Structures are given as C-alpha cells and as structure tokens.
Tab-separated table of C-alpha atoms in Angstrom:
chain	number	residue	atom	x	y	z
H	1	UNK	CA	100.538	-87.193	33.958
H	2	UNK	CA	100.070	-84.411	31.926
H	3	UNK	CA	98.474	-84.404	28.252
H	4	UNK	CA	101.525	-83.449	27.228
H	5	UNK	CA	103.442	-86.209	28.104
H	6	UNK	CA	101.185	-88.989	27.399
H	7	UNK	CA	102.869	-91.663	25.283
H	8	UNK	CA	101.515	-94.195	23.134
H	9	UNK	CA	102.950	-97.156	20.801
H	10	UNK	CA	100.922	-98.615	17.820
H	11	UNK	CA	102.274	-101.475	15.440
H	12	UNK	CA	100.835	-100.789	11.884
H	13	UNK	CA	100.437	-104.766	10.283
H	14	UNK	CA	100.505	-104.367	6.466
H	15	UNK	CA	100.676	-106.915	3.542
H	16	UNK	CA	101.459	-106.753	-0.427
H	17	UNK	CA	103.482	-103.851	-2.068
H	18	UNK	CA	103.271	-101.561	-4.236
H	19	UNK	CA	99.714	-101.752	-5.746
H	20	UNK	CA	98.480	-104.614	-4.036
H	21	UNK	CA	99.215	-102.795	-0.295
H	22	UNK	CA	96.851	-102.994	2.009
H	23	UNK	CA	97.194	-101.995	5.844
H	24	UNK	CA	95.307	-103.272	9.016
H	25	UNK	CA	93.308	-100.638	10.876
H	26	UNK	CA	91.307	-100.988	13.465
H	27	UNK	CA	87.849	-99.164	14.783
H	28	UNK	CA	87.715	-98.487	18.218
H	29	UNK	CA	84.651	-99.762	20.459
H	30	UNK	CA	82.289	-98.530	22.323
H	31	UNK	CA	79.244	-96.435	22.568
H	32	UNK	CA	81.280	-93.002	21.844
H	33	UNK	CA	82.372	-94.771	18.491
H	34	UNK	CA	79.608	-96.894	17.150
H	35	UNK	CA	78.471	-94.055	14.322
H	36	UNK	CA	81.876	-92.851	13.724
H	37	UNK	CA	83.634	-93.790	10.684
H	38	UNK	CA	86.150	-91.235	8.797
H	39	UNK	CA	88.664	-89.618	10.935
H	40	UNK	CA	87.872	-92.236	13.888
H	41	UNK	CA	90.196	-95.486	13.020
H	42	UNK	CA	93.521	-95.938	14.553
H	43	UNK	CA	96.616	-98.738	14.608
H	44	UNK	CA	96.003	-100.815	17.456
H	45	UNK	CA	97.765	-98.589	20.080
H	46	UNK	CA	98.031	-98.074	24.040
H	47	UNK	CA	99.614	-96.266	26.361
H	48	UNK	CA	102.817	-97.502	28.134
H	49	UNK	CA	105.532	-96.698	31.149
H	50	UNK	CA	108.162	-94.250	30.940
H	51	UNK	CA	110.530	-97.751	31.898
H	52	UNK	CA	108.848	-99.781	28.724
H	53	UNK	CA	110.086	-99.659	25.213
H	54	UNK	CA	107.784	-98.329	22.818
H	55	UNK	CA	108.221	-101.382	20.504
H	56	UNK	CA	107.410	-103.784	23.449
H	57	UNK	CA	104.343	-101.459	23.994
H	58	UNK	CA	103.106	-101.646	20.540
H	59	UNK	CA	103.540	-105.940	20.324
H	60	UNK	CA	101.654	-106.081	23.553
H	61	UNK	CA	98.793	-103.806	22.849
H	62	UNK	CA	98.375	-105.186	19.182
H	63	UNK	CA	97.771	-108.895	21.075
H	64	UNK	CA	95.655	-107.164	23.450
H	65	UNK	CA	93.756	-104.898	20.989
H	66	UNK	CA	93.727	-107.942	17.991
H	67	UNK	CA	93.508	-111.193	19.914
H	68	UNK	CA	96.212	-112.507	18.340
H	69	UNK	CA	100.483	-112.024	18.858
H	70	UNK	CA	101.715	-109.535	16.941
H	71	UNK	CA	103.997	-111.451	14.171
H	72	UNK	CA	107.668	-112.065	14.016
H	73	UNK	CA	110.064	-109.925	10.853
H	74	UNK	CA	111.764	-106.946	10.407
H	75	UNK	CA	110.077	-104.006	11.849
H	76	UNK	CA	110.165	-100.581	10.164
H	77	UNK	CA	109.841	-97.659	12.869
H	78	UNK	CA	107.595	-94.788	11.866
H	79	UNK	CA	108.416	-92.553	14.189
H	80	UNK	CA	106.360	-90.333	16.272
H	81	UNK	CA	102.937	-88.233	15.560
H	82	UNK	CA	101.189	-86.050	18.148
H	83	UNK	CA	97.481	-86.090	18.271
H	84	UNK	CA	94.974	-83.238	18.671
H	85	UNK	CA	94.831	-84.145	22.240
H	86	UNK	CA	98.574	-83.658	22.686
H	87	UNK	CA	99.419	-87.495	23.152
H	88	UNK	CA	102.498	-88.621	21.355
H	89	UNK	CA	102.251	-91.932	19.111
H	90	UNK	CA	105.183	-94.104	18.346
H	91	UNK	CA	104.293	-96.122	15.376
H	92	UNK	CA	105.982	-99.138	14.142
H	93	UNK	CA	105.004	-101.412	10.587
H	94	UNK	CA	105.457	-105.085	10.292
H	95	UNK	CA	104.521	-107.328	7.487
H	96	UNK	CA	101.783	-110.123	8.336
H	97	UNK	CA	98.574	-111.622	7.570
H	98	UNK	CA	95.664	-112.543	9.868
H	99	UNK	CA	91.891	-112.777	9.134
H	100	UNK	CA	90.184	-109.924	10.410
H	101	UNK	CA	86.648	-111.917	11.251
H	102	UNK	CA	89.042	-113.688	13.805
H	103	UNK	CA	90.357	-110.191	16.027
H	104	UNK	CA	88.810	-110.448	19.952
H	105	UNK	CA	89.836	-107.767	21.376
H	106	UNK	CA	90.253	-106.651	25.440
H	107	UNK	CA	87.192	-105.008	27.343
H	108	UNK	CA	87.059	-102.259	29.224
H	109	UNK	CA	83.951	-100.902	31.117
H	110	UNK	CA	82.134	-97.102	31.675
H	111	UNK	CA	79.129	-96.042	32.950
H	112	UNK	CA	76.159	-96.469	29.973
H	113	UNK	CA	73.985	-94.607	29.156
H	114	UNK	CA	75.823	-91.444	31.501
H	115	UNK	CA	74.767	-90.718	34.238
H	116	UNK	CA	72.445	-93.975	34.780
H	117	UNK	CA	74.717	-95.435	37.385
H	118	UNK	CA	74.834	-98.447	35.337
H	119	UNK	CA	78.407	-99.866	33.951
H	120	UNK	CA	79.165	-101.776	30.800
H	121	UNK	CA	81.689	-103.802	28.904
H	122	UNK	CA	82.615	-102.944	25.388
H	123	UNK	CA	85.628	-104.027	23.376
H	124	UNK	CA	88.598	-101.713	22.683
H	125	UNK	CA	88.334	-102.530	18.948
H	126	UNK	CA	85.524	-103.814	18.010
H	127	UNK	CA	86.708	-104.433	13.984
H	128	UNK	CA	89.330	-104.494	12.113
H	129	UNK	CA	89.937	-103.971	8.442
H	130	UNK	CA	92.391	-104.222	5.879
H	131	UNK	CA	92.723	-101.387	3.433
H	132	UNK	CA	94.138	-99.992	0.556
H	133	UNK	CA	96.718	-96.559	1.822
H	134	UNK	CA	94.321	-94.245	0.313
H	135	UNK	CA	91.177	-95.858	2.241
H	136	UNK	CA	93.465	-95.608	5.245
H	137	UNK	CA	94.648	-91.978	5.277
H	138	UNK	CA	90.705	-91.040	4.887
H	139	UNK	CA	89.649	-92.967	7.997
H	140	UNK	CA	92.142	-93.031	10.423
H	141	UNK	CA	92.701	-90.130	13.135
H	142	UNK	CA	94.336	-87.460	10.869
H	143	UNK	CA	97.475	-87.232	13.083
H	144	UNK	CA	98.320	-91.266	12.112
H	145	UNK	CA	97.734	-91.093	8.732
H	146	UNK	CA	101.086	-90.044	8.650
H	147	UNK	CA	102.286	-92.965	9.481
H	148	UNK	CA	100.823	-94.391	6.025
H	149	UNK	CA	102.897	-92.306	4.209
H	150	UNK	CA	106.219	-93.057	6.463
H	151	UNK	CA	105.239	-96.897	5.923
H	152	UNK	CA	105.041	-96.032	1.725
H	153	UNK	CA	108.146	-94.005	1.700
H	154	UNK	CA	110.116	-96.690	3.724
H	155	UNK	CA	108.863	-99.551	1.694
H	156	UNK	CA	109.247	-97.591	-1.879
H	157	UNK	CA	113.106	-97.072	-0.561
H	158	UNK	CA	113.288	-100.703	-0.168
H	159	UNK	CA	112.822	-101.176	-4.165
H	160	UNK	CA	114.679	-98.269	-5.741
C-alpha cells in the first residue's frame, strides 16, 4: 500500500464547553517516543481496511489504544487531515469522561535496542491526558491539531 493511500481513523473524546473544554490526547509509546513531548501527541488512531468504515475504525482503535469502549452520543465528524508522511486521518469528536490513570492500552513489539536481535513489548499509548484546546494544538502532531479547531468551530455553531 502506498504512503499515499494509507488511511487512518481517530475519535477525539472531549468534555465541558466553552471555557471549561478540555480534550483527551494521547502520547504514543515506545522507545522512539519516550523524550518526545510537543508536536508528538495524537487522538487515539489506527489504520483500517478499504471495506471498514472510518467511524467503526476510530471506536475500535480508541478501545484498543484506551482500554476502555469508546462512549455512546452524537458524534461530530472532523473530517480528514493528511500527515507529513502522506497518511490521511479521519477524525471524529464525541463527548465523554473517563479517568486517564485508568487507560491500558494494546502492545506491540520491535527489536530494542536496534540491531541487538532482542524484541520488546511497549504499549501503543502509554498516557493519556486531558487538555485545555490551546495545550492541545501545541502538542499534538501539527497535521491533527486541526481537528481542535474543527471540534471548536462545530461546537461554537451548536450555541449561536
């Protein structure tokens, strides 16, 4: 599959309005991340099938990513962003709560250090945070920032 076409879906949890709004983001794990802060965040997000909806990819990699189902409401679609690698991101907001000391994420392994021979487990996220939209736009991936802006546009509309 080419860079090109690579597809992902992320679901964007936030809670509160206006003032009080505060987003979940999460950090991703691993060695590659561990001293990376600004710039490095992301919504939990994964790749998916050309025959799977994008929304059905988001719910199912936010349980993967989180630990926990991603909740029930009205979901506002974000629309798409395209990373510095070329991948295309579908985002998608819902409103929810969930304590962020409680997120487990999924595993997966690579070879570290490199070139030792020698594989290891890490988690996929290894934190998660809620944050205030500013705090957001300055530490996730620059590309999905965007989607913090879509998601305070959309809700804004909703109270006009």
């Amino acid at each position: 599959m080419a860079a090109t076409s690579r597809r992902s879906a992320g679901l964007l949890l936030y809670r509160g309005a206006g003032t009080s709004l505060e987003v979940l983001i999460a950090h991703p794990g691993g060695p590659l991340w561990a001293k990376k802060d600004d710039g490095a965040w992301s919504l939990p997000k994964g790749l998916y099938a050309p025959d799977e909806r994008p929304l059905d990819a988001a719910r199912r990699e936010f349980a993967e990513e989180i630990g926990t189902p991603a909740p029930d409401g009205p979901v506002l679609e974000l629309g798409d962003v395209t990373l510095a690698s070329g991948k295309v991101v579908t985002g998608f907001a819902v409103e929810g709560d969930l304590d962020t000391s409680a997120v487990v994420s999924n595993t997966f392994e690579m070879q570290w250090p490199p070139r030792s021979g020698r594989m290891q487990s890490f988690p996929e996220v290894d934190r998660a945070e809620w944050v205030v939209p500013d705090i957001a736009r300055m530490k996730l991936n620059p590309a999905q920032a965007e989607f913090i802006e879509r998601l305070c546009d959309r809700l804004e509309a909703r109270t006009d």
